[in-house]
């Protein structure tokens, strides 16, 4: 998501002589450079909107309802029942193109940049023959389907792990929605950067792992008075309760945040294995924040290396 607008009733910003749907599109265009291709569904699409987009230097494509077409009585589109599968009809008026295509159902699209003369093959399931067949589809429909799906993918990603709060306050629900939205946006950017850098797909975190990583990093963010509230040295006389179990490896954000990684000298009968990769030494020095044992010596300073990339 690049930009958004919260609808809260009578908004002067969304007042336009073309109507509410076109007003939303024109409002959000302020975040998009001229020359871009804009796709929207039939709630927003009107012929005057496409004409306005042409004047502003934008390309627009969307499905459209018949009652939003001026002089629709003069248009001679076939009735849906009379159209066979993969039938295509096109009407052109100045810079606006209307294309009607029959798949399982008829769909009507409008555009100021793409027409229906260019044909592409798409696979559809044939119930009669019980197999997939190739169906002719106009370019305007295939382009619309390929780009409009991004909105559905975004909504689907948010719904996978949506934050839940039992409340009747709509303001809290909106805040949680935008937190989840920011998380999905950050994960998309992380995936794009990882793919651009050539990171193997097996090493790229999925959405759930990414959310855990961010949550753990935020939980380990100290408060302002943490340095004064927590003692710098622990009392060695207090034994660590329970049987010793090696702590799990800290998250990347916690390990490399460079904040309050203080060594603690534990009185142990036997030193613990150093947790730095490739080191087999043993140590009684523990990082208070990461809760892992690391060795410190003149020859090798694993404590410093462990917390620096």
Coordinates of C-alpha atoms in Angstrom, one line a residue:
X1 CA 0.0 0.0 0.0
X2 CA 1.3 3.4 -1.0
X3 CA -1.4 5.7 0.3
X4 CA -4.8 5.5 1.9
X5 CA -7.8 7.6 2.8
X6 CA -10.1 6.8 5.8
X7 CA -13.7 7.4 4.9
X8 CA -15.5 9.1 7.8
X9 CA -18.7 10.5 6.2
X10 CA -18.8 14.1 5.0
X11 CA -15.2 14.7 4.0
X12 CA -14.7 18.0 2.1
X13 CA -11.5 16.5 0.5
X14 CA -13.6 13.8 -1.2
X15 CA -16.1 16.2 -2.6
X16 CA -16.0 16.2 -6.4
X17 CA -18.5 16.8 -9.2
X18 CA -17.7 13.4 -10.6
X19 CA -19.0 11.6 -7.5
X20 CA -17.5 9.9 -4.5
X21 CA -15.9 6.9 -6.3
X22 CA -13.9 9.1 -8.8
X23 CA -13.1 11.6 -6.0
X24 CA -11.3 8.8 -4.1
X25 CA -9.3 7.8 -7.1
X26 CA -8.3 11.4 -7.9
X27 CA -7.4 12.0 -4.2
X28 CA -5.1 9.0 -4.0
X29 CA -3.5 9.9 -7.4
X30 CA -1.6 12.7 -5.5
X31 CA 0.9 9.9 -4.4
X32 CA 1.4 8.5 -7.9
X33 CA 3.5 10.1 -10.6
X34 CA 1.9 11.0 -13.9
X35 CA 2.1 8.4 -16.6
X36 CA 1.3 5.5 -14.2
X37 CA -1.3 2.9 -14.9
X38 CA -4.2 2.9 -12.4
X39 CA -6.5 -0.1 -11.9
X40 CA -9.8 0.1 -10.0
X41 CA -13.0 -2.0 -9.7
X42 CA -16.5 -1.1 -10.8
X43 CA -17.3 0.8 -7.6
X44 CA -15.0 3.6 -8.8
X45 CA -15.1 3.3 -12.6
X46 CA -17.0 5.9 -14.7
X47 CA -16.4 7.2 -18.2
X48 CA -16.0 10.8 -17.0
X49 CA -13.3 9.5 -14.6
X50 CA -11.3 7.9 -17.5
X51 CA -11.6 11.2 -19.4
X52 CA -10.3 13.1 -16.4
X53 CA -7.4 10.7 -16.1
X54 CA -6.5 11.3 -19.7
X55 CA -6.3 15.0 -19.1
X56 CA -4.1 14.5 -16.1
X57 CA -1.8 12.1 -17.9
X58 CA -2.7 8.8 -16.3
X59 CA -3.7 5.5 -17.7
X60 CA -6.8 3.9 -16.2
X61 CA -8.5 0.5 -16.5
X62 CA -11.4 -1.0 -14.6
X63 CA -14.6 -3.0 -14.7
X64 CA -17.6 -0.8 -15.2
X65 CA -21.4 -1.2 -14.6
X66 CA -23.7 -0.6 -17.5
X67 CA -25.7 2.1 -15.8
X68 CA -22.6 4.3 -15.6
X69 CA -22.1 4.4 -19.4
X70 CA -23.5 7.6 -21.0
X71 CA -25.9 7.0 -23.9
X72 CA -25.9 3.2 -23.1
X73 CA -29.2 2.9 -25.0
X74 CA -27.3 3.5 -28.2
X75 CA -24.7 0.7 -27.5
X76 CA -25.4 -2.6 -29.2
X77 CA -23.7 -5.1 -27.0
X78 CA -25.0 -8.7 -27.3
X79 CA -27.1 -10.0 -24.5
X80 CA -25.2 -12.2 -22.1
X81 CA -27.2 -15.3 -23.0
X82 CA -26.5 -14.9 -26.7
X83 CA -22.7 -14.8 -26.2
X84 CA -20.6 -17.9 -26.3
X85 CA -17.5 -18.5 -24.2
X86 CA -14.5 -16.3 -25.3
X87 CA -16.7 -14.0 -27.4
X88 CA -15.4 -10.4 -27.5
X89 CA -17.1 -7.1 -28.4
X90 CA -15.5 -3.7 -28.4
X91 CA -16.7 -0.1 -28.7
X92 CA -14.4 2.9 -29.0
X93 CA -15.3 6.5 -28.4
X94 CA -12.4 9.0 -28.7
X95 CA -9.9 7.8 -26.1
X96 CA -12.2 5.5 -24.2
X97 CA -12.6 1.8 -25.0
X98 CA -15.4 -0.5 -23.8
X99 CA -14.8 -4.2 -24.1
X100 CA -17.3 -7.0 -23.2
X101 CA -15.9 -10.5 -22.9
X102 CA -17.7 -13.7 -22.0
X103 CA -16.0 -16.2 -19.8
X104 CA -18.3 -18.2 -17.5
X105 CA -20.1 -14.9 -17.1
X106 CA -19.9 -11.7 -19.1
X107 CA -17.6 -8.9 -17.9
X108 CA -17.6 -5.3 -19.1
X109 CA -14.3 -3.3 -18.8
X110 CA -13.4 0.3 -19.7
X111 CA -10.0 1.8 -20.3
X112 CA -8.2 4.8 -21.8
X113 CA -5.0 2.9 -22.6
X114 CA -5.7 -0.8 -23.4
X115 CA -8.1 -2.3 -25.9
X116 CA -9.6 -5.7 -26.8
X117 CA -8.1 -6.3 -30.3
X118 CA -4.9 -7.9 -28.8
X119 CA -5.8 -11.5 -27.8
X120 CA -4.1 -13.7 -25.2
X121 CA -4.7 -17.3 -24.3
X122 CA -5.8 -18.1 -20.7
X123 CA -6.5 -21.5 -19.2
X124 CA -10.0 -22.2 -17.9
X125 CA -11.6 -25.4 -16.6
X126 CA -14.2 -27.0 -18.8
X127 CA -16.8 -28.8 -16.8
X128 CA -18.1 -30.7 -19.9
X129 CA -14.8 -32.2 -20.8
X130 CA -13.4 -32.1 -17.2
X131 CA -10.1 -30.6 -18.3
X132 CA -8.4 -27.2 -18.7
X133 CA -8.7 -25.6 -22.1
X134 CA -7.3 -22.5 -23.8
X135 CA -9.7 -19.6 -24.0
X136 CA -9.2 -16.3 -26.0
X137 CA -9.1 -13.3 -23.7
X138 CA -8.7 -9.6 -24.6
X139 CA -5.5 -7.8 -23.4
X140 CA -7.6 -5.4 -21.3
X141 CA -8.9 -8.3 -19.2
X142 CA -5.6 -10.1 -18.7
X143 CA -3.9 -6.9 -17.7
X144 CA -6.6 -5.9 -15.3
X145 CA -6.6 -9.4 -13.6
X146 CA -2.8 -9.4 -13.3
X147 CA -2.5 -6.1 -11.6
X148 CA -5.8 -5.9 -9.7
X149 CA -4.9 -9.1 -7.8
X150 CA -2.4 -7.1 -5.7
X151 CA -5.2 -5.6 -3.6
X152 CA -6.6 -9.1 -2.9
X153 CA -3.1 -10.4 -1.9
X154 CA -2.6 -7.5 0.5
X155 CA -6.0 -8.2 2.2
X156 CA -5.3 -11.9 2.3
X157 CA -1.9 -11.4 3.9
X158 CA -3.4 -9.1 6.6
X159 CA -6.1 -11.7 7.4
X160 CA -3.5 -14.5 7.9
X161 CA -2.3 -13.2 11.3
X162 CA -4.6 -10.3 12.1
X163 CA -4.2 -8.8 15.6
X164 CA -7.3 -9.3 17.7
X165 CA -8.7 -7.2 20.5
X166 CA -12.1 -7.7 22.0
X167 CA -13.4 -4.2 22.0
X168 CA -16.3 -2.1 20.7
X169 CA -14.2 1.0 20.1
X170 CA -13.7 1.3 16.4
X171 CA -10.7 3.6 16.9
X172 CA -8.7 0.7 18.4
X173 CA -9.7 -1.6 15.6
X174 CA -8.4 0.9 13.0
X175 CA -5.2 1.3 14.9
X176 CA -4.6 -2.5 15.0
X177 CA -5.5 -2.7 11.3
X178 CA -2.8 -0.2 10.4
X179 CA -0.3 -2.0 12.6
X180 CA -1.0 -5.2 10.7
X181 CA -0.9 -3.3 7.4
X182 CA 2.5 -1.8 8.3
X183 CA 3.8 -5.2 9.1
X184 CA 2.7 -6.7 5.8
X185 CA 4.2 -3.7 3.9
X186 CA 7.5 -4.1 5.8
X187 CA 7.5 -7.9 5.0
X188 CA 6.9 -7.2 1.3
X189 CA 9.8 -4.7 1.2
X190 CA 12.0 -7.2 3.1
X191 CA 11.2 -9.9 0.5
X192 CA 11.9 -7.6 -2.4
X193 CA 15.2 -6.5 -1.0
X194 CA 16.2 -10.1 -0.2
X195 CA 15.4 -11.3 -3.8
X196 CA 17.2 -8.3 -5.3
X197 CA 20.3 -9.2 -3.2
X198 CA 20.2 -12.8 -4.4
X199 CA 19.3 -14.3 -1.0
X200 CA 18.1 -18.0 -1.4
X201 CA 14.4 -18.4 -0.9
X202 CA 15.0 -20.9 1.8
X203 CA 16.7 -18.2 3.9
X204 CA 13.9 -15.6 3.4
X205 CA 11.5 -15.5 6.4
X206 CA 7.9 -16.0 5.9
X207 CA 5.3 -13.6 7.2
X208 CA 4.9 -15.4 10.6
X209 CA 8.6 -15.6 11.3
X210 CA 9.0 -12.0 10.3
X211 CA 6.2 -10.9 12.7
X212 CA 7.9 -12.9 15.5
X213 CA 11.2 -11.3 14.7
X214 CA 9.7 -7.8 14.9
X215 CA 7.7 -8.5 18.0
X216 CA 10.8 -9.9 19.8
X217 CA 12.9 -6.9 18.8
X218 CA 10.2 -4.5 20.1
X219 CA 9.8 -6.4 23.4
X220 CA 13.6 -6.1 24.0
X221 CA 13.6 -2.4 23.4
X222 CA 14.5 -0.9 26.8
X223 CA 12.6 1.9 28.5
X224 CA 14.3 5.2 29.1
X225 CA 14.8 4.5 32.8
X226 CA 16.0 0.9 32.2
X227 CA 19.7 1.8 32.8
X228 CA 19.0 3.4 36.1
X229 CA 16.4 0.9 37.2
X230 CA 18.4 -2.3 36.5
X231 CA 21.6 -3.0 38.4
X232 CA 24.8 -3.2 36.5
X233 CA 26.1 -6.2 38.5
X234 CA 24.1 -9.1 39.6
X235 CA 24.4 -10.7 43.0
X236 CA 26.6 -13.7 42.6
X237 CA 25.3 -15.2 45.8
X238 CA 21.9 -15.9 44.3
X239 CA 22.1 -19.2 42.4
X240 CA 20.3 -19.5 39.2
X241 CA 17.1 -21.5 39.9
X242 CA 16.4 -24.9 38.3
X243 CA 18.5 -27.1 36.1
X244 CA 20.7 -25.4 33.5
X245 CA 19.3 -25.4 30.0
X246 CA 21.1 -23.5 27.2
X247 CA 19.1 -20.5 26.2
X248 CA 17.7 -20.3 22.8
X249 CA 19.6 -18.1 20.3
X250 CA 18.4 -14.5 20.4
X251 CA 16.8 -12.8 17.5
X252 CA 18.9 -10.9 15.0
X253 CA 17.4 -7.6 16.2
X254 CA 18.2 -8.4 19.8
X255 CA 21.7 -9.7 19.1
X256 CA 22.9 -6.8 17.0
X257 CA 21.0 -3.9 18.5
X258 CA 24.2 -2.7 20.2
X259 CA 22.4 -1.8 23.5
X260 CA 23.1 -3.0 27.0
X261 CA 25.0 -6.2 26.2
X262 CA 26.8 -6.3 29.6
X263 CA 28.9 -9.3 30.8
X264 CA 28.0 -11.0 34.0
X265 CA 30.5 -13.2 35.8
X266 CA 28.6 -16.3 37.1
X267 CA 30.1 -18.5 39.9
X268 CA 29.8 -21.9 38.3
X269 CA 31.3 -25.2 39.1
X270 CA 32.0 -25.9 35.4
X271 CA 32.1 -23.3 32.7
X272 CA 29.6 -23.4 29.8
X273 CA 30.3 -23.8 26.2
X274 CA 30.8 -20.6 24.2
X275 CA 27.8 -19.9 21.9
X276 CA 29.8 -18.0 19.3
X277 CA 29.8 -19.8 16.0
X278 CA 33.0 -21.8 15.4
X279 CA 34.2 -21.5 19.0
X280 CA 34.6 -24.6 21.2
X281 CA 36.0 -22.8 24.3
X282 CA 34.2 -22.7 27.7
X283 CA 33.4 -19.7 29.7
X284 CA 31.7 -18.4 32.9
X285 CA 30.9 -15.0 31.3
X286 CA 27.3 -14.6 30.3
X287 CA 25.7 -11.8 28.3
X288 CA 23.0 -10.4 30.6
X289 CA 20.7 -9.4 27.7
X290 CA 21.1 -12.4 25.3
X291 CA 21.5 -14.9 28.2
X292 CA 24.3 -16.9 26.4
X293 CA 27.8 -17.7 27.6
X294 CA 30.7 -16.2 25.6
X295 CA 34.4 -16.3 26.2
X296 CA 36.6 -13.2 26.6
X297 CA 40.4 -13.5 26.2
X298 CA 43.3 -11.7 24.6
X299 CA 43.5 -14.3 21.8
X300 CA 39.8 -14.1 20.9
X301 CA 37.0 -11.9 22.1
X302 CA 33.9 -13.9 21.2
X303 CA 31.8 -11.5 23.4
X304 CA 32.6 -8.6 21.0
X305 CA 32.3 -10.7 17.8
X306 CA 29.0 -12.2 18.8
X307 CA 27.3 -8.8 19.0
X308 CA 28.8 -7.2 15.8
X309 CA 28.0 -8.2 12.3

